[in-house]
PDB file of C-alpha atoms in Angstrom:
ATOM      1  CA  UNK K 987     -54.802 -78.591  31.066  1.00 44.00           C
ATOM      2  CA  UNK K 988     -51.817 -79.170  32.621  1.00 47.00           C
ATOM      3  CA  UNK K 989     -49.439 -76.360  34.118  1.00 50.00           C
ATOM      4  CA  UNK K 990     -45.944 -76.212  32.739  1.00 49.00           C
ATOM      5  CA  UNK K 991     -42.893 -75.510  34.887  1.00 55.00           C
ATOM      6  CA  UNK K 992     -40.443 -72.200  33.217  1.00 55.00           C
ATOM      7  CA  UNK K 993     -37.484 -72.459  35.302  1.00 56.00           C
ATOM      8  CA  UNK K 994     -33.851 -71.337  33.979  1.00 57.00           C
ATOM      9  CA  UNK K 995     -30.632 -70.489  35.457  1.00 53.00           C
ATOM     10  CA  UNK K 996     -30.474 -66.970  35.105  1.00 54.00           C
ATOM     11  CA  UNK K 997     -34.216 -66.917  36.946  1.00 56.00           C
ATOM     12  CA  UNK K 998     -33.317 -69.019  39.610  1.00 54.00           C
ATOM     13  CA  UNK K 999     -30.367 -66.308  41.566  1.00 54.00           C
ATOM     14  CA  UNK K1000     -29.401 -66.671  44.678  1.00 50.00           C
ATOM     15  CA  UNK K1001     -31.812 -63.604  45.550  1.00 64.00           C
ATOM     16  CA  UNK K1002     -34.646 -65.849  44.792  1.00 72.00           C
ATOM     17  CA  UNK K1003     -38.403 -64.906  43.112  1.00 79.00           C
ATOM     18  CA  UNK K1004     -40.059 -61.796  45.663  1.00 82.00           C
ATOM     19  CA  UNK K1005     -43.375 -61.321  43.960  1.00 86.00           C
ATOM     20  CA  UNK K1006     -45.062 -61.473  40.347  1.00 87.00           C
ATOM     21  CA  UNK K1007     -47.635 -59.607  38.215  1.00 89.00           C
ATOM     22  CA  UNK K1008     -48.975 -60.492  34.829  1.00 87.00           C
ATOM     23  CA  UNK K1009     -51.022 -59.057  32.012  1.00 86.00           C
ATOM     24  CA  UNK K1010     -51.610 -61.030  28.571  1.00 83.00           C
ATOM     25  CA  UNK K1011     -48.496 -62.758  27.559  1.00 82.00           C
ATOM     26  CA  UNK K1012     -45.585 -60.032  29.780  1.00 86.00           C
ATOM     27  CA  UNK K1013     -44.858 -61.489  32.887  1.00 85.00           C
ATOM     28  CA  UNK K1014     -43.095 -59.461  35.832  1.00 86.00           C
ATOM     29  CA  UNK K1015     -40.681 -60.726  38.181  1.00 85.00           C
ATOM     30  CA  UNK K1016     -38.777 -59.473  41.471  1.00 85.00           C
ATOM     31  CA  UNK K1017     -35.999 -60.516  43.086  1.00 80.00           C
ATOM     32  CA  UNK K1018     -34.951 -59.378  46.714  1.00 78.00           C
ATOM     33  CA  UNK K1019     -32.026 -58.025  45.517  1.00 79.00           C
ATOM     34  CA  UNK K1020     -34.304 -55.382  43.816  1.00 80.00           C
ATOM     35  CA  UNK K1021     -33.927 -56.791  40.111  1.00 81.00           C
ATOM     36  CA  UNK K1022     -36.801 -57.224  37.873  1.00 84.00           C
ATOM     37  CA  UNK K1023     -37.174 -59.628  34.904  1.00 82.00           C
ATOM     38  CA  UNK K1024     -39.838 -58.453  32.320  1.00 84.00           C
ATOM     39  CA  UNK K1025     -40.607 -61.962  29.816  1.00 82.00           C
ATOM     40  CA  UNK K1026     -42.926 -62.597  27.185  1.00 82.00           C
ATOM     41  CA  UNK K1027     -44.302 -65.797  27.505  1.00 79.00           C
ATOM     42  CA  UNK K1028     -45.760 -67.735  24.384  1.00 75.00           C
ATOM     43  CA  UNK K1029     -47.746 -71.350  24.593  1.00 70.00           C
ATOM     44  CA  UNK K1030     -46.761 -73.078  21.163  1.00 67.00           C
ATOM     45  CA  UNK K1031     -49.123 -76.188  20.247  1.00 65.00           C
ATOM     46  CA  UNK K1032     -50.795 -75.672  23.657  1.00 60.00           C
ATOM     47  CA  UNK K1033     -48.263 -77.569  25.003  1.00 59.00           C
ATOM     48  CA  UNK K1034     -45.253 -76.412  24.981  1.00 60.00           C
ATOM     49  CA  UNK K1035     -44.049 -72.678  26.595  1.00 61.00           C
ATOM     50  CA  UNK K1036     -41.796 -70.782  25.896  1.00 63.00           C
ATOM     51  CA  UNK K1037     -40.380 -67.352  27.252  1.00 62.00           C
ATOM     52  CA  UNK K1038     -37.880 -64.563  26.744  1.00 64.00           C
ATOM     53  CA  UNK K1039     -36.513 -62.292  28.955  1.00 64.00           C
ATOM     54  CA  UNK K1040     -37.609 -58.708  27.377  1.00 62.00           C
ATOM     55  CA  UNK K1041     -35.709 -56.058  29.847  1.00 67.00           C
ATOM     56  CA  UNK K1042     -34.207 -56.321  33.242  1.00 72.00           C
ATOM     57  CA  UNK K1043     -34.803 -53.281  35.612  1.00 73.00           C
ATOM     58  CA  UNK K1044     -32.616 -52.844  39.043  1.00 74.00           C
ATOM     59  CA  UNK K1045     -34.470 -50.305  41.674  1.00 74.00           C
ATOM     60  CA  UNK K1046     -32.944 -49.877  45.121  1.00 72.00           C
ATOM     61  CA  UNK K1047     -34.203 -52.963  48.079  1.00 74.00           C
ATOM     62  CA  UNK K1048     -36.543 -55.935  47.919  1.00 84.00           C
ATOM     63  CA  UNK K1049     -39.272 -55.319  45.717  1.00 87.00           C
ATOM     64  CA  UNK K1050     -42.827 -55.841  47.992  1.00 86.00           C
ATOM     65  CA  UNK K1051     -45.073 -55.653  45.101  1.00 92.00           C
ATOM     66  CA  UNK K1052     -45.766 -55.292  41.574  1.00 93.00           C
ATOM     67  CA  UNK K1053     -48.966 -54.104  39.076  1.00 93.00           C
ATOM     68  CA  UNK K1054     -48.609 -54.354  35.249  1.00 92.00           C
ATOM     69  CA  UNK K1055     -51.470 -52.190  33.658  1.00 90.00           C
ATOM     70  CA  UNK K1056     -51.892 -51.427  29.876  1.00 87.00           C
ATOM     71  CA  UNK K1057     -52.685 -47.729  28.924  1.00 84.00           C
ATOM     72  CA  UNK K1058     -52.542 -45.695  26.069  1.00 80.00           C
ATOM     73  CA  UNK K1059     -48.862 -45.464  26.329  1.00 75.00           C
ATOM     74  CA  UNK K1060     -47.926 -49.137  26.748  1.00 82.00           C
ATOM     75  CA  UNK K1061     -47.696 -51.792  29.223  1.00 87.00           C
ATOM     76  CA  UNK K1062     -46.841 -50.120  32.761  1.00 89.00           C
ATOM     77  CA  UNK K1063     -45.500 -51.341  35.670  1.00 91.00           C
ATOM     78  CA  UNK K1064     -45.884 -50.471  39.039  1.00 93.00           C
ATOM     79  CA  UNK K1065     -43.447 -51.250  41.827  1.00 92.00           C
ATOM     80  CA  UNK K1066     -43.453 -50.779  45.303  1.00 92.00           C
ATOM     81  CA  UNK K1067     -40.569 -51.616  47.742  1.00 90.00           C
ATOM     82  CA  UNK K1068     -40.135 -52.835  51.051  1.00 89.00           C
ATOM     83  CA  UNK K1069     -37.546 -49.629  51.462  1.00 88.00           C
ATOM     84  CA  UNK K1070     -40.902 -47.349  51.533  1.00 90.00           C
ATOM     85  CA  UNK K1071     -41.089 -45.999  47.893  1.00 90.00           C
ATOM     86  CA  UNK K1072     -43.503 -46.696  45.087  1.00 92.00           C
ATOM     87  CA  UNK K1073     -42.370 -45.900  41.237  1.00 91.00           C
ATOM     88  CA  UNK K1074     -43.435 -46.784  37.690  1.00 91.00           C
ATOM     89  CA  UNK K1075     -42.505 -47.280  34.492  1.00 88.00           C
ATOM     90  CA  UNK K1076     -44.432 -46.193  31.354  1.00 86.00           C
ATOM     91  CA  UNK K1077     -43.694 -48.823  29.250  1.00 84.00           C
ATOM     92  CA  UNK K1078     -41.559 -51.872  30.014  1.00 81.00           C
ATOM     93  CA  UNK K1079     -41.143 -53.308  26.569  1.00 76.00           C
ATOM     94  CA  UNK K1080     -39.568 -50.015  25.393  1.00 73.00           C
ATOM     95  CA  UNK K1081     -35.847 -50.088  25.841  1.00 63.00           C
ATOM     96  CA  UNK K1082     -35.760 -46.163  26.052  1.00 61.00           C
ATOM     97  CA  UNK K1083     -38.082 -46.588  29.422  1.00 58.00           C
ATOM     98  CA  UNK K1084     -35.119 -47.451  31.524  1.00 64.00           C
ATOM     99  CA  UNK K1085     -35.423 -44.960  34.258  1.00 77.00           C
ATOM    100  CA  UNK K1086     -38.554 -45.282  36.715  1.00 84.00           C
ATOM    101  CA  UNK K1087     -40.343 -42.227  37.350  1.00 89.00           C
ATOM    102  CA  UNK K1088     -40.731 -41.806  41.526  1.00 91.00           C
ATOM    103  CA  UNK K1089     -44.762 -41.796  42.763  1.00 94.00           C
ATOM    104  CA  UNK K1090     -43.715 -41.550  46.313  1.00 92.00           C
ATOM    105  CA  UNK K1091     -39.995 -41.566  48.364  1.00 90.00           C
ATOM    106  CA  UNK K1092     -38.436 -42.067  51.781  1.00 88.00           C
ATOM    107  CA  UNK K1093     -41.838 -43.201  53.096  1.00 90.00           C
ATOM    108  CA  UNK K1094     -40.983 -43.310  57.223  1.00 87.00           C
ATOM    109  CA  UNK K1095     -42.497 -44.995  60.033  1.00 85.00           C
ATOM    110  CA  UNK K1096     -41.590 -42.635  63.291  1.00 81.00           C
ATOM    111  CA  UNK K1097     -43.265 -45.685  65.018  1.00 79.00           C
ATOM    112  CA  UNK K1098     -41.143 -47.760  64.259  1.00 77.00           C
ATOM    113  CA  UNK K1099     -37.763 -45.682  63.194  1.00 84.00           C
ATOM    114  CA  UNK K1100     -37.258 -47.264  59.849  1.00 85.00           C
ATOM    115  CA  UNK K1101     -38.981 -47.433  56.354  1.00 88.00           C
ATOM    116  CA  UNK K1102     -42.560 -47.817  56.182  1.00 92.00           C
ATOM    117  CA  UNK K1103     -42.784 -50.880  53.360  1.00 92.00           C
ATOM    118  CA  UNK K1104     -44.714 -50.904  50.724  1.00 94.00           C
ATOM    119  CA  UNK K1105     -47.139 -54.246  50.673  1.00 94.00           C
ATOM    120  CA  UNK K1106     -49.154 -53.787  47.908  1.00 95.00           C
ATOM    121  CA  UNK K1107     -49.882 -51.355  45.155  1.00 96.00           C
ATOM    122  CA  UNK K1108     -53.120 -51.119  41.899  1.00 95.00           C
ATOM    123  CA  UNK K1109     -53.291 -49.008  39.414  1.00 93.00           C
ATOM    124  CA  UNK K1110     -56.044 -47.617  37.094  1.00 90.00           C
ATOM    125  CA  UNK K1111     -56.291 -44.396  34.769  1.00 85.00           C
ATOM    126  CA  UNK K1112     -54.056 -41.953  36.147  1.00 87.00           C
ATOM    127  CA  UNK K1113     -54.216 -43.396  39.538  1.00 91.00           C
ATOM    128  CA  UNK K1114     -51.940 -45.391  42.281  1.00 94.00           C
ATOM    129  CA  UNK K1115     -52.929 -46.709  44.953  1.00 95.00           C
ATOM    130  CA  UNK K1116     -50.313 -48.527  47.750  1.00 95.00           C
ATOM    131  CA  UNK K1117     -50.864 -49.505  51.044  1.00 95.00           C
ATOM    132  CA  UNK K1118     -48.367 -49.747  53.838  1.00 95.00           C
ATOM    133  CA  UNK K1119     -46.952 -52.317  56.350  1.00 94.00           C
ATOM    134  CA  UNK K1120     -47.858 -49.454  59.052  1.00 93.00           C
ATOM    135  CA  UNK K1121     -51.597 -49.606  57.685  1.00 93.00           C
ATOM    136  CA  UNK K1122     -51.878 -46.301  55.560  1.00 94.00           C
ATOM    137  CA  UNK K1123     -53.545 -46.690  52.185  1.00 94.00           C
ATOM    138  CA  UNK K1124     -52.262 -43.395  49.687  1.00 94.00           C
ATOM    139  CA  UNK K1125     -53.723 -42.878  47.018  1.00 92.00           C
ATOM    140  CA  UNK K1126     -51.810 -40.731  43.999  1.00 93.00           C
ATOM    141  CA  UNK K1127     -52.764 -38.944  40.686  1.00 90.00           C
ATOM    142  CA  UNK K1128     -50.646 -37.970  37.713  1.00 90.00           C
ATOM    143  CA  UNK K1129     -50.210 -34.861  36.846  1.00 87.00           C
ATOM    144  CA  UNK K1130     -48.476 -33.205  33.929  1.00 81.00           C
ATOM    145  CA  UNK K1131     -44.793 -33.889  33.554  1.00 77.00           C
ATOM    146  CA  UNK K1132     -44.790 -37.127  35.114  1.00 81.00           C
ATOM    147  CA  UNK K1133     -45.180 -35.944  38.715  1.00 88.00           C
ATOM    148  CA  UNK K1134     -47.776 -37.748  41.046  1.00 92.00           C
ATOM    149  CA  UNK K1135     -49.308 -35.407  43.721  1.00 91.00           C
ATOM    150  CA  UNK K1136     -51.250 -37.174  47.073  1.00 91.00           C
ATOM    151  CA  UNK K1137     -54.771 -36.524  46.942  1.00 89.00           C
ATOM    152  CA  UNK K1138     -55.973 -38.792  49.407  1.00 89.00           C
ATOM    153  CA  UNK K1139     -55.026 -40.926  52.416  1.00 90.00           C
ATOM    154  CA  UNK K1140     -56.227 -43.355  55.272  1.00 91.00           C
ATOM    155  CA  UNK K1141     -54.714 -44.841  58.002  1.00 92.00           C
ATOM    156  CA  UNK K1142     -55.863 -48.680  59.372  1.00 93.00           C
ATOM    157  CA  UNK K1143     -54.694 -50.134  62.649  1.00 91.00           C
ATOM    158  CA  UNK K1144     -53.433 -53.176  61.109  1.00 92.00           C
ATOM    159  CA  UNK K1145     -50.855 -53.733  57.776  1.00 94.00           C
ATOM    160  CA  UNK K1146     -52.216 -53.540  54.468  1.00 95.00           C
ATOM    161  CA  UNK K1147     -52.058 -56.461  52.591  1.00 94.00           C
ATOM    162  CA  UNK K1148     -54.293 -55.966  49.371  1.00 94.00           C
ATOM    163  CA  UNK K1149     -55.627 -53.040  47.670  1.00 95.00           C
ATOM    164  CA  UNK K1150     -58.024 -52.903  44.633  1.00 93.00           C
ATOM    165  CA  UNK K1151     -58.926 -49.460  42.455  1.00 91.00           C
ATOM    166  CA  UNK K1152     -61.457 -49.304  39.604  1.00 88.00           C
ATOM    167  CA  UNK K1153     -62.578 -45.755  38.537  1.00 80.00           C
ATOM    168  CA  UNK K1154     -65.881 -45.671  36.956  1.00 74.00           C
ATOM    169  CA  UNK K1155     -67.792 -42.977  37.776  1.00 70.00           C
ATOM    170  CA  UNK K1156     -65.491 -41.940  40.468  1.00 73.00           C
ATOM    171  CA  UNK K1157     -62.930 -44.233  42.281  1.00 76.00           C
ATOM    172  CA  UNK K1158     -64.064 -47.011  44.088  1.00 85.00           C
ATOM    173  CA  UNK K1159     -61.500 -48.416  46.663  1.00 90.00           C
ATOM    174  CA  UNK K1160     -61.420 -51.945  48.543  1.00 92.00           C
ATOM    175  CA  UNK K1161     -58.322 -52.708  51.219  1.00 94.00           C
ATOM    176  CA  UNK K1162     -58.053 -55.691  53.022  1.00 94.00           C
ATOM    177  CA  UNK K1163     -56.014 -55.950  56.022  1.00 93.00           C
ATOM    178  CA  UNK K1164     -55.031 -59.144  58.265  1.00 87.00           C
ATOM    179  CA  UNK K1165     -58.555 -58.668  59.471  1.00 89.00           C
ATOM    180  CA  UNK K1166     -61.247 -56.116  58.379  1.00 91.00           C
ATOM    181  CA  UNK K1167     -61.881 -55.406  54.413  1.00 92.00           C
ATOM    182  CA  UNK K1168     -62.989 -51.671  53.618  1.00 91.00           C
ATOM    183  CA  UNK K1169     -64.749 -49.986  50.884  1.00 90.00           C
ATOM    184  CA  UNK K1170     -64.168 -46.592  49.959  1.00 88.00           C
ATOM    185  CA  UNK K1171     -66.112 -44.833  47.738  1.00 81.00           C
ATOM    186  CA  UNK K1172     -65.462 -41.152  46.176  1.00 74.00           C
ATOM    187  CA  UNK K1173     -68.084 -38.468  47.135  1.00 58.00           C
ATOM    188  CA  UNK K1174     -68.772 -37.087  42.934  1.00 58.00           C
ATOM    189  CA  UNK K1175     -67.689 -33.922  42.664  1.00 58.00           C
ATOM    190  CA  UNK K1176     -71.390 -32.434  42.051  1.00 53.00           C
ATOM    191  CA  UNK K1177     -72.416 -33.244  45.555  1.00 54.00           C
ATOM    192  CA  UNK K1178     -69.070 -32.404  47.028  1.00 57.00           C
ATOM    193  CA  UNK K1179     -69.686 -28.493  45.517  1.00 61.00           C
ATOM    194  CA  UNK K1180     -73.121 -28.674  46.473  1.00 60.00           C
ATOM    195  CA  UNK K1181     -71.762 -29.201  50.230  1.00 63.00           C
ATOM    196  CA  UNK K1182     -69.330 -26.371  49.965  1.00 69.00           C
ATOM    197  CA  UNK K1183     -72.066 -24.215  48.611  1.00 71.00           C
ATOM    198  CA  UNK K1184     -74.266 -24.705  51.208  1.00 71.00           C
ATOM    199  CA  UNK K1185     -71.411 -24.595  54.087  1.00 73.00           C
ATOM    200  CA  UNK K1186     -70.063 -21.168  52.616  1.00 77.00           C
ATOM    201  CA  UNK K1187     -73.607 -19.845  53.135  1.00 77.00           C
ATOM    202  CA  UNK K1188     -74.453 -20.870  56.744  1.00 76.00           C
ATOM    203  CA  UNK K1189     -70.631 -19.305  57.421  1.00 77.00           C
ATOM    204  CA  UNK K1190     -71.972 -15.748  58.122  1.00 79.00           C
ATOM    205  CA  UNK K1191     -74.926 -16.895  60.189  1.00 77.00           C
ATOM    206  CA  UNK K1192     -72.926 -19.008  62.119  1.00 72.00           C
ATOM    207  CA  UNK K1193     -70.037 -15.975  62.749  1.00 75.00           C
ATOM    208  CA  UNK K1194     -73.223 -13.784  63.812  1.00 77.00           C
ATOM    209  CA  UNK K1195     -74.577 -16.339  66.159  1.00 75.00           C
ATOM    210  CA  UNK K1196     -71.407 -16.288  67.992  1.00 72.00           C
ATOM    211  CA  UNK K1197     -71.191 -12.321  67.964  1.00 74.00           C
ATOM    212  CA  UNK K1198     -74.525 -12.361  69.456  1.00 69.00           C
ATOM    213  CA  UNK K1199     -73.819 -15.196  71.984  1.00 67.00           C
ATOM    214  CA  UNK K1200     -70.615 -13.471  73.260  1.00 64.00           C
ATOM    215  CA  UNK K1201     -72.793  -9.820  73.857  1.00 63.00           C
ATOM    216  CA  UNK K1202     -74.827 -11.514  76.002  1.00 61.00           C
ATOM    217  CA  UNK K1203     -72.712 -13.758  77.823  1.00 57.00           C
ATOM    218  CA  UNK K1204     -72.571 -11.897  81.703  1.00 59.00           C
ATOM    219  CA  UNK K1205     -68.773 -10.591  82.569  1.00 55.00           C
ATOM    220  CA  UNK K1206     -67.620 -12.760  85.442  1.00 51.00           C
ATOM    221  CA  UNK K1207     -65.757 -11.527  88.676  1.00 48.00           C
ATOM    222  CA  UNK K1208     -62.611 -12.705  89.274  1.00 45.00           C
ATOM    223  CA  UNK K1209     -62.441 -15.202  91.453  1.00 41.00           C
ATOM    224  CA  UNK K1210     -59.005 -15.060  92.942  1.00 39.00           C
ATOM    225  CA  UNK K1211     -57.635 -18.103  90.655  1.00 36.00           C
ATOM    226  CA  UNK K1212     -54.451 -17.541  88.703  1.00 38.00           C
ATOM    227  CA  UNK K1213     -52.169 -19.351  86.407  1.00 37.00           C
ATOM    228  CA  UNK K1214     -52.033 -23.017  87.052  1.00 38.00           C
ATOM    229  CA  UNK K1215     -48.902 -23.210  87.602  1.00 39.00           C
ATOM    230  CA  UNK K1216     -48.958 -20.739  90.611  1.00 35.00           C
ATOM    231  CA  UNK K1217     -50.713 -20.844  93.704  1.00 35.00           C
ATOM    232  CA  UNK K1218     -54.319 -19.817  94.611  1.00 33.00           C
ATOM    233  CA  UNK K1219     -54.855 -17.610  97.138  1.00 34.00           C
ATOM    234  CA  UNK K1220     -58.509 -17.085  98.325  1.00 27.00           C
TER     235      UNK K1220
END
């Protein structure tokens, strides 16, 4: 089957297309200038397409990447921009949903004195994932009220260019940089209490051990050395 072209004026602005993202027929696009074109695209006689432009959204820089997921509450999108801040929207073909709600903001690089940009971002359940130009992978959770809260985070010596998270189980991770790929994958929460159960109890043993250790540890004499930055007289 052959691939027909969409093209149309008001697509093709002098900011030119940044990135995409897709689900079913609702196609995402970014423009550097921080605009974003949300279309429904229909094949008729599977030959002919056609498409309209459902919403346009305007978020502040150029847009570095884009995730359209469908949950429970509609068809969300996920942005993150190359002036370091992720958001979302709940539902993009709802013309109420015209304010994003923030994930992260004013991520910084003190490396390199500017924004840290967002490269990449995935979503799944109540989780966002982005990774970073300055190689940190964040991962966020909803809570209620629409706020997301960090509740995990890695840093990789080299930019972040794709990140995939699917949440069985628990949440499985994979980042790729420029030149390693990683797999993360969540400790479940049964082992991770049975750790803490058995840490809390070796605490006091451990705190007597050292008790013990410094009672019979011999008092040394002085030996005439002082602060370092004094002299030593012998």
């Amino acid at each position: 089957q052959s691939f027909v072209p969409i093209s149309s004026p008001e697509l093709l602005s002098s900011s030119g297309i940044f990135c995409m993202a897709s689900h079913s027929n609702i196609l995402a696009l970014s423009h550097q200038d921080g605009s974003v074109n949300i279309m429904r695209v229909f094949l008729q006689n599977k030959e002919e397409i056609t498409w309209s432009i459902a919403f346009q959204y305007v978020v502040d820089g150029p847009i570095g990447a884009m995730h359209l997921l469908k949950t429970h509450g509609g068809i969300q999108l996920v942005v993150g921009s190359l002036g370091g801040f992720c958001c979302v929207w709940k539902n993009v073909l709802e013309e109420n949903d015209s304010k994003p709600i923030p994930v992260v903001m004013n991520l910084w690089s003190g490396r390199l004195c500017q924004e840290d940009s967002v490269l990449t971002v995935d979503a799944c359940g109540n989780m966002i994932v982005l990774g970073t130009f300055t190689g940190h992978v964040l991962l966020y959770q909803e809570e209620e009220g629409d706020n997301y809260s960090l509740v995990w985070k890695s840093l990789l010596p080299y930019s972040v260019h794709k990140v995939s998270l699917r949440i069985q189980d628990q949440p499985n991770l994979v980042v790729m940089t420029r030149r390693s790929l990683h797999l993360f994958e969540a400790i479940p929460q049964s082992v991770a209490a049975l750790i803490e159960k058995r840490v809390t109890r070796m605490l006091p043993k451990l705190q007597e051990m050292e008790q013990y250790q410094e009672k019979d540890t011999p008092t040394k004499e002085p030996t005439g050395l002082v602060a370092a930055d004094s002299r030593c007289e012998v």
